[in-house]
Amino acid sequence: MVEPIRKQTKGQPVALQRDESSHDSESLVFTTTHSLHPFTVDLNEFAAGKEHPDVTSEKSKWKGAFNGRELLIREMFGPIKTIFANAPETTITTALKPALRTYWRLLDSCEDIAPVNSVADLDDLHGALQLRANVNGGQTRNFVRIANMARDAIGLPPLYWTAAEGDSPIRDSAPFEHIGRLYHELKHRVFGIFRRWEEGDLFAQSGKSWAANIQERPQNLKWTFADVHATYRGLVTVLEDVAPSANACKSFFGTTDSMFTREQSHAVYGLYPSRHDVEDILMLFLLRTGWNGAVALNLDGDSVDSCIRSHPTSPMHDIIFAVKDRAKNIEQVAIGLAKSSLSPPNLIRALLVRTEPLRIELRKRLEQLLESPHSVSTAKEIALLRRQIKSPFLYVGGNQNNRIHALDVMTYFRRAQGGNGHILTNVIKAANDKWNKDDRIDERLTLKQFRDAYVSYAYQNSGYSWLVAQLAAGHSSAETLKTYLRRRRWKEHGERKIGSLLKALWQEIEERRVVDPAILFAMVQRGEITDEQRRRWQKQKDRTRVGTGCRDFRRPPRNIAPHHVDGTGCRIQRCTLCSYAIVFDDSVAHLARRLAELRALKLTIPLVSWAGSSFEDELEATQITLHNCFEEKTVKAHVVFWAKEIQDGRHRPLSMEGEYGTS
């Protein structure tokens, strides 16, 4: 049921006294106070009715005309302003207005049997009708929340309506091979951008700038690319314009046919990024982090330090972080190698460094506006400048004016020309042209599927660990992860595993009359277990130092043994962290010994070094394994024994992993 915003009012509702004439002069327009995306909300359509969509772009989503209900919208106007006072444009256009339009049409359809002019006319019959019409659950919750606030204001009890809960469709994610091709295409594009900037810097250093000494310029000057770049950067200083326009440059030199005029765009984009550049970098960033586009665009790019910091325990890594507004301001993080130019932190760092002059210019404009008298238009421009200053994705527009822009969360996935072309389309077409023509990437692929692919890849490579997938998705609970794992591929994977489990279970019962959970687990993971392998495990052979078996001792997972040498056995043996481990009934003593070792190590290692290290993860995983697989009394006895052995010096804990020799 839809939860009311407060408890039901006790007793009988008070009598209603409405003065409809008092609303005639009231406006149904207000402006939200969102810091980055304020939006003017006009609700007059719900008072007057609407027959056609406002703009051509709405036609594809338009679901029909609806009549006006002036008293109803005026009663709901106050709650709407309260609920959506700080909402961005996306919330208004995708949540509020669609919900109101849906319910206005629903009320039109039931006008003959249950007419509604006021929130007082809404009752359980309308709740049943919306459920029968299968109205979207989110729209119902929004409408009922607003209606209940309006009803509460006039002393009426809240509505208790059941919201329709539609199942998320089970669909497949893009094949990893296709995502790999897109990654290589984007990688080459971004490398090309970096090379262009480096070449622009070299040209500017080696060329001659005619901006400061225009009088000395020969009449038949033969421009070089180096001179064009150097001169354009000189004009930045002479004209006191961070990005001089083509018209300003023509006016300065008094000519329209020189090489400088023709090649000026090369100089502009040898200095600053274009829209295509920041789009490509954003797509590669999303592919390498698994972030939502809205989270990436919410990066605080006011300075490098405001969104990038050094890893607390690994000097070889950096961390980039942003705030997820929709997740109660939870911080989303991504880690990358400090030496890799394509790591997520370095992609953003490169943009911040390259666009810092643009950001300085925007700060100057903001200071000037803040000193001028405020108006509605000024407030919007101030909000726009603040959003642009914060954005790492600044670029210089490709028009003659060279205006400064920033990718916007409302339009970042569309081309500027007409707003209809998806920014991935050209990347997909280029990748299809370079790779297998028979196995083409679907051009309907969206940026949201980058996140699906990232989470799915982490899920598969971790041995289908929900915990790893949850960390990759940045979710606070496993429940929210289900959306990303509810894909055809993982559904089929689960069905195959269940089939393998049942087959192995009955095979063990038929052949041996006894089912060993460890053997059953190994059979499901490996497909089969030889009699020789069974005998070796029973004789304590092919066991690790913590007493577990291993599904593939000579090919451990890369995340456990990244420097493993092919053909040798695993020397790391942090088995409780490894998806290949097989726990036997007699593994308890060895696992208890490792638990005692880890507890002893924790007392000798500095807290700063211990926190966030793999030892901390291993300690937690070992405790969980012992708790889930063995009796508490047995575990406690073994742990106490090994703790005494360590305390008396008869056993020394291993504080180092095994190493692989190099030749």
XYZ file of N, CA and C in Angstrom, residues 182 185-187 189-190 193 196-197 273-287 293 296-297 347-348 351 355 391-396 405-408 410-417 419-427 447 450:
180
model
N 34.338 -1.464 -28.042
C 34.073 -0.052 -27.754
C 35.167 0.541 -26.877
N 38.093 1.314 -29.105
C 37.796 2.478 -29.942
C 37.906 3.765 -29.135
N 37.320 3.782 -27.943
C 37.391 4.974 -27.095
C 38.815 5.236 -26.625
N 39.548 4.174 -26.332
C 40.936 4.333 -25.889
C 41.759 5.029 -26.966
N 40.673 6.925 -29.352
C 40.210 8.303 -29.500
C 40.806 9.207 -28.425
N 40.804 8.738 -27.190
C 41.326 9.557 -26.093
C 42.830 9.744 -26.234
N 43.276 12.469 -28.598
C 43.043 13.785 -27.991
C 44.282 14.253 -27.235
N 46.959 15.331 -29.623
C 46.665 16.620 -30.253
C 47.013 17.770 -29.326
N 46.698 17.614 -28.029
C 47.047 18.662 -27.070
C 48.565 18.797 -26.937
N 39.632 21.417 -25.073
C 38.842 20.297 -25.601
C 37.597 20.785 -26.332
N 37.144 19.971 -27.276
C 35.877 20.211 -27.949
C 34.784 19.389 -27.273
N 33.549 19.560 -27.716
C 32.455 18.760 -27.162
C 32.696 17.279 -27.434
N 33.161 16.947 -28.629
C 33.430 15.549 -28.954
C 34.506 14.976 -28.028
N 35.487 15.800 -27.689
C 36.569 15.336 -26.812
C 36.032 14.953 -25.436
N 35.262 15.843 -24.821
C 34.786 15.561 -23.471
C 33.767 14.423 -23.471
N 33.021 14.278 -24.572
C 32.102 13.144 -24.674
C 32.868 11.827 -24.695
N 33.935 11.778 -25.501
C 34.724 10.545 -25.580
C 35.383 10.222 -24.245
N 35.919 11.247 -23.578
C 36.562 11.024 -22.282
C 35.528 10.589 -21.250
N 34.337 11.188 -21.273
C 33.277 10.793 -20.348
C 32.874 9.338 -20.587
N 32.724 8.932 -21.851
C 32.320 7.558 -22.133
C 33.374 6.569 -21.651
N 34.647 6.884 -21.861
C 35.698 5.997 -21.382
C 35.717 5.962 -19.862
N 35.485 7.103 -19.229
C 35.433 7.166 -17.764
C 34.299 6.286 -17.238
N 33.128 6.366 -17.845
C 31.990 5.552 -17.409
C 32.267 4.068 -17.602
N 32.941 3.746 -18.695
C 33.242 2.343 -18.974
C 34.238 1.782 -17.970
N 26.011 8.150 -15.433
C 26.422 9.417 -16.032
C 26.153 10.599 -15.131
N 28.908 10.909 -12.538
C 30.153 11.422 -13.124
C 30.056 12.920 -13.383
N 28.902 13.380 -13.860
C 28.728 14.799 -14.141
C 28.593 15.615 -12.858
N 42.146 10.565 -16.173
C 41.287 11.106 -17.230
C 40.700 12.444 -16.793
N 40.195 12.492 -15.551
C 39.609 13.739 -15.050
C 40.687 14.775 -14.770
N 41.590 16.581 -17.935
C 40.585 17.575 -18.305
C 40.668 18.814 -17.421
N 41.429 22.579 -18.882
C 40.326 23.552 -18.883
C 40.418 24.575 -17.761
N 32.068 21.728 -13.059
C 32.154 20.610 -13.999
C 33.569 20.414 -14.544
N 34.090 19.168 -14.524
C 35.365 18.900 -15.200
C 35.208 18.872 -16.715
N 33.951 18.733 -17.193
C 33.702 18.511 -18.617
C 33.400 19.822 -19.333
N 34.297 20.797 -19.163
C 34.206 22.062 -19.887
C 34.760 21.887 -21.296
N 34.209 22.662 -22.222
C 34.731 22.627 -23.591
C 34.407 23.949 -24.268
N 35.082 24.195 -25.383
C 34.841 25.395 -26.176
C 33.930 25.017 -27.323
N 31.253 26.039 -22.669
C 30.112 25.212 -22.309
C 30.585 24.117 -21.352
N 29.618 23.420 -20.780
C 29.889 22.236 -19.955
C 28.814 21.205 -20.251
N 29.197 19.939 -20.269
C 28.203 18.886 -20.458
C 27.169 18.984 -19.340
N 25.921 18.854 -19.712
C 24.828 18.979 -18.760
C 24.168 17.629 -18.560
N 21.207 16.955 -18.315
C 19.978 16.825 -19.095
C 20.250 16.474 -20.547
N 21.414 16.841 -21.054
C 21.650 16.698 -22.500
C 22.952 15.993 -22.847
N 23.668 15.451 -21.860
C 24.999 14.934 -22.160
C 24.978 13.733 -23.089
N 23.853 13.007 -23.143
C 23.802 11.814 -23.971
C 23.249 12.108 -25.360
N 23.060 13.376 -25.693
C 22.568 13.746 -27.014
C 23.546 14.684 -27.693
N 23.541 14.637 -29.003
C 24.342 15.587 -29.765
C 23.702 16.964 -29.683
N 24.518 17.973 -29.873
C 23.996 19.331 -29.817
C 23.098 19.622 -31.019
N 23.391 19.030 -32.179
C 22.650 19.312 -33.392
C 21.296 18.620 -33.358
N 19.559 17.469 -31.047
C 19.297 16.693 -29.855
C 18.778 15.303 -30.098
N 18.995 14.746 -31.286
C 18.418 13.438 -31.586
C 19.450 12.328 -31.704
N 20.686 12.639 -31.958
C 21.694 11.603 -32.174
C 22.368 11.182 -30.887
N 22.389 9.896 -30.620
C 23.040 9.396 -29.413
C 24.549 9.494 -29.590
N 25.270 9.902 -28.546
C 26.705 10.122 -28.687
C 27.472 8.819 -28.898
N 26.852 7.688 -28.595
C 27.522 6.407 -28.807
C 27.449 5.933 -30.257
N 26.530 6.510 -31.030
C 26.270 5.988 -32.369
C 27.521 5.971 -33.223
N 28.237 7.093 -33.264
C 29.440 7.168 -34.107
C 30.542 6.240 -33.603
N 30.639 6.099 -32.284
C 31.645 5.197 -31.719
C 31.344 3.754 -32.122
N 24.525 4.312 -22.853
C 25.548 4.482 -21.826
C 25.178 3.762 -20.538
N 26.791 0.467 -20.151
C 28.190 0.435 -19.701
C 28.234 0.009 -18.242
